[in-house]
Amino acid sequence: MKRLVLAVLAIWLLAAPPVMAADDSQEAWAALVHGGHVALIRHGNAPPGYGDPPGFKIDDCATQRNLDERGREQARALGEAFRQHGVRPDKILSSPWCRCLETARLMALGPVDGTWVVAASDKSPERLAAMRQMLANWRGPGTLVVVTHALTVQALVGIMPGQAETVVVRPKPGKESGVEVVGRIPVP
């Protein structure tokens, strides 16, 4: 009997996340449409995975890990999903890495500002602190779109997003500093 209960519990735990993920995604889209929220987007597919080749130069895309055609398709599809849901970005910020800038531009939601602040991680604590403050102070009226890296999102909210995945956050209410996660939007 004990094994049966454990088996049923295991099956329930495996089945539950997709249901919660659908609700999670719907809540995230609704928050973005409402405004006053932030869309943290990991750049599109850029093989082989993490980091850049030795000796890369930030001002030379040929030396970096860049989007492949799948990553470009993801970026265009993400932009289309934002338009279909009626999300109105007030501001679009991107890490200065070419894969982030290209993702943001291919989304075609408006002008993109490349800035070092959103290329933050545990390895750049001063930028991470500045980014946390910027997100905590965002009030809209529309949505702030930030195209960045997986390690940046992980350092901010503890979630390692997939390529082209969106994590939606909102500033904590009142005078409390920081942000809270509203939900996640999978790759379109």
GROMACS .gro file of C-alpha atoms in nm:
model
  188
    1MET     CA    1   0.000   0.000   0.000
    2LYS     CA    2   0.283   0.238   0.090
    3ARG     CA    3   0.446   0.176  -0.249
    4LEU     CA    4   0.117   0.246  -0.426
    5VAL     CA    5   0.079   0.579  -0.246
    6LEU     CA    6   0.437   0.673  -0.337
    7ALA     CA    7   0.381   0.571  -0.699
    8VAL     CA    8   0.062   0.779  -0.721
    9LEU     CA    9   0.241   1.076  -0.560
   10ALA     CA   10   0.532   1.045  -0.806
   11ILE     CA   11   0.295   1.033  -1.104
   12TRP     CA   12   0.104   1.334  -0.970
   13LEU     CA   13   0.426   1.534  -0.926
   14LEU     CA   14   0.534   1.451  -1.280
   15ALA     CA   15   0.195   1.545  -1.422
   16ALA     CA   16   0.145   1.865  -1.219
   17PRO     CA   17   0.418   2.095  -1.360
   18PRO     CA   18   0.275   2.125  -1.715
   19VAL     CA   19  -0.065   2.229  -1.576
   20MET     CA   20   0.098   2.484  -1.348
   21ALA     CA   21   0.323   2.601  -1.632
   22ALA     CA   22   0.021   2.682  -1.850
   23ASP     CA   23  -0.134   2.893  -1.573
   24ASP     CA   24   0.208   3.044  -1.506
   25SER     CA   25   0.237   3.150  -1.871
   26GLN     CA   26  -0.114   3.297  -1.882
   27GLU     CA   27  -0.050   3.503  -1.569
   28ALA     CA   28   0.283   3.620  -1.712
   29TRP     CA   29   0.124   3.736  -2.039
   30ALA     CA   30  -0.155   3.914  -1.849
   31ALA     CA   31   0.103   4.096  -1.636
   32LEU     CA   32   0.297   4.212  -1.942
   33VAL     CA   33  -0.021   4.339  -2.108
   34HIS     CA   34  -0.118   4.524  -1.791
   35GLY     CA   35   0.217   4.708  -1.780
   36GLY     CA   36   0.446   4.796  -1.492
   37HIS     CA   37   0.622   4.460  -1.526
   38VAL     CA   38   0.955   4.344  -1.665
   39ALA     CA   39   1.016   4.074  -1.927
   40LEU     CA   40   1.359   3.918  -1.869
   41ILE     CA   41   1.437   3.738  -2.194
   42ARG     CA   42   1.730   3.508  -2.255
   43HIS     CA   43   1.868   3.552  -2.607
   44GLY     CA   44   1.771   3.302  -2.876
   45ASN     CA   45   1.956   2.981  -2.958
   46ALA     CA   46   2.329   3.045  -2.990
   47PRO     CA   47   2.526   2.720  -3.009
   48PRO     CA   48   2.718   2.563  -2.853
   49GLY     CA   49   2.576   2.670  -2.513
   50TYR     CA   50   2.746   2.911  -2.272
   51GLY     CA   51   3.021   3.169  -2.289
   52ASP     CA   52   3.223   3.295  -2.581
   53PRO     CA   53   3.536   3.171  -2.758
   54PRO     CA   54   3.870   3.274  -2.606
   55GLY     CA   55   3.979   3.616  -2.724
   56PHE     CA   56   3.630   3.735  -2.821
   57LYS     CA   57   3.579   4.109  -2.866
   58ILE     CA   58   3.257   4.280  -2.762
   59ASP     CA   59   3.270   4.507  -3.069
   60ASP     CA   60   3.328   4.221  -3.316
   61CYS     CA   61   3.039   3.980  -3.363
   62ALA     CA   62   3.258   3.745  -3.567
   63THR     CA   63   3.451   3.662  -3.248
   64GLN     CA   64   3.141   3.585  -3.037
   65ARG     CA   65   2.893   3.302  -3.001
   66ASN     CA   66   2.600   3.418  -3.214
   67LEU     CA   67   2.243   3.324  -3.297
   68ASP     CA   68   2.192   3.047  -3.547
   69GLU     CA   69   1.886   3.032  -3.774
   70ARG     CA   70   1.684   2.863  -3.499
   71GLY     CA   71   1.772   3.149  -3.261
   72ARG     CA   72   1.665   3.404  -3.521
   73GLU     CA   73   1.333   3.222  -3.571
   74GLN     CA   74   1.282   3.215  -3.193
   75ALA     CA   75   1.342   3.592  -3.171
   76ARG     CA   76   1.095   3.669  -3.452
   77ALA     CA   77   0.835   3.432  -3.301
   78LEU     CA   78   0.877   3.591  -2.959
   79GLY     CA   79   0.821   3.938  -3.105
   80GLU     CA   80   0.511   3.812  -3.286
   81ALA     CA   81   0.381   3.657  -2.961
   82PHE     CA   82   0.428   3.992  -2.783
   83ARG     CA   83   0.230   4.166  -3.058
   84GLN     CA   84  -0.046   3.901  -3.061
   85HIS     CA   85  -0.088   3.932  -2.684
   86GLY     CA   86  -0.097   4.313  -2.706
   87VAL     CA   87   0.216   4.377  -2.497
   88ARG     CA   88   0.332   4.739  -2.529
   89PRO     CA   89   0.697   4.782  -2.436
   90ASP     CA   90   0.790   5.125  -2.302
   91LYS     CA   91   1.159   5.048  -2.317
   92ILE     CA   92   1.376   4.771  -2.464
   93LEU     CA   93   1.721   4.714  -2.318
   94SER     CA   94   1.977   4.461  -2.436
   95SER     CA   95   2.311   4.331  -2.325
   96PRO     CA   96   2.578   4.458  -2.567
   97TRP     CA   97   2.664   4.101  -2.677
   98CYS     CA   98   2.566   4.046  -3.040
   99ARG     CA   99   2.336   3.749  -2.968
  100CYS     CA  100   2.129   3.964  -2.730
  101LEU     CA  101   2.119   4.269  -2.957
  102GLU     CA  102   2.017   4.054  -3.254
  103THR     CA  103   1.742   3.884  -3.051
  104ALA     CA  104   1.605   4.221  -2.937
  105ARG     CA  105   1.617   4.371  -3.286
  106LEU     CA  106   1.457   4.067  -3.454
  107MET     CA  107   1.169   4.085  -3.205
  108ALA     CA  108   1.089   4.415  -3.380
  109LEU     CA  109   0.910   4.574  -3.085
  110GLY     CA  110   1.081   4.913  -3.100
  111PRO     CA  111   1.417   5.082  -3.057
  112VAL     CA  112   1.677   4.879  -2.865
  113ASP     CA  113   1.926   5.032  -2.623
  114GLY     CA  114   2.238   4.823  -2.567
  115THR     CA  115   2.371   4.868  -2.214
  116TRP     CA  116   2.626   4.700  -1.990
  117VAL     CA  117   2.390   4.719  -1.691
  118VAL     CA  118   2.181   4.429  -1.823
  119ALA     CA  119   2.493   4.215  -1.887
  120ALA     CA  120   2.520   4.151  -1.514
  121SER     CA  121   2.605   3.836  -1.320
  122ASP     CA  122   2.762   3.726  -0.994
  123LYS     CA  123   3.095   3.809  -1.162
  124SER     CA  124   2.995   4.177  -1.195
  125PRO     CA  125   2.835   4.264  -0.859
  126GLU     CA  126   2.823   4.640  -0.928
  127ARG     CA  127   2.620   4.587  -1.249
  128LEU     CA  128   2.402   4.328  -1.078
  129ALA     CA  129   2.321   4.576  -0.799
  130ALA     CA  130   2.242   4.848  -1.054
  131MET     CA  131   2.019   4.611  -1.250
  132ARG     CA  132   1.833   4.498  -0.936
  133GLN     CA  133   1.768   4.863  -0.851
  134MET     CA  134   1.651   4.943  -1.205
  135LEU     CA  135   1.404   4.651  -1.203
  136ALA     CA  136   1.278   4.731  -0.853
  137ASN     CA  137   1.209   5.091  -0.960
  138TRP     CA  138   1.023   5.005  -1.284
  139ARG     CA  139   0.662   5.121  -1.270
  140GLY     CA  140   0.574   5.152  -1.639
  141PRO     CA  141   0.315   5.247  -1.750
  142GLY     CA  142   0.412   4.983  -2.010
  143THR     CA  143   0.649   4.690  -2.000
  144LEU     CA  144   1.026   4.696  -1.969
  145VAL     CA  145   1.180   4.435  -2.200
  146VAL     CA  146   1.532   4.320  -2.109
  147VAL     CA  147   1.717   4.085  -2.344
  148THR     CA  148   2.006   3.931  -2.154
  149HIS     CA  149   2.182   3.609  -2.058
  150ALA     CA  150   2.081   3.299  -1.860
  151LEU     CA  151   2.334   3.372  -1.585
  152THR     CA  152   2.195   3.724  -1.544
  153VAL     CA  153   1.841   3.597  -1.495
  154GLN     CA  154   1.966   3.326  -1.260
  155ALA     CA  155   2.158   3.581  -1.050
  156LEU     CA  156   1.850   3.804  -1.029
  157VAL     CA  157   1.570   3.557  -0.958
  158GLY     CA  158   1.723   3.210  -0.923
  159ILE     CA  159   1.578   3.075  -1.250
  160MET     CA  160   1.798   2.938  -1.529
  161PRO     CA  161   1.586   3.012  -1.840
  162GLY     CA  162   1.607   2.823  -2.165
  163GLN     CA  163   1.716   3.005  -2.478
  164ALA     CA  164   1.447   3.257  -2.584
  165GLU     CA  165   1.250   3.192  -2.265
  166THR     CA  166   1.092   3.488  -2.083
  167VAL     CA  167   1.073   3.530  -1.706
  168VAL     CA  168   0.824   3.798  -1.601
  169VAL     CA  169   0.887   3.991  -1.280
  170ARG     CA  170   0.724   4.281  -1.100
  171PRO     CA  171   0.865   4.524  -0.847
  172LYS     CA  172   0.779   4.433  -0.489
  173PRO     CA  173   0.492   4.646  -0.358
  174GLY     CA  174   0.537   4.955  -0.145
  175LYS     CA  175   0.883   5.053  -0.031
  176GLU     CA  176   1.012   4.695  -0.024
  177SER     CA  177   1.312   4.660  -0.254
  178GLY     CA  178   1.349   4.390  -0.518
  179VAL     CA  179   1.130   4.198  -0.759
  180GLU     CA  180   0.911   3.891  -0.747
  181VAL     CA  181   0.853   3.638  -1.021
  182VAL     CA  182   0.508   3.645  -1.182
  183GLY     CA  183   0.563   3.358  -1.425
  184ARG     CA  184   0.753   3.213  -1.716
  185ILE     CA  185   0.678   3.214  -2.086
  186PRO     CA  186   0.831   2.927  -2.281
  187VAL     CA  187   0.988   2.964  -2.623
  188PRO     CA  188   0.705   3.037  -2.870
   0.00000   0.00000   0.00000
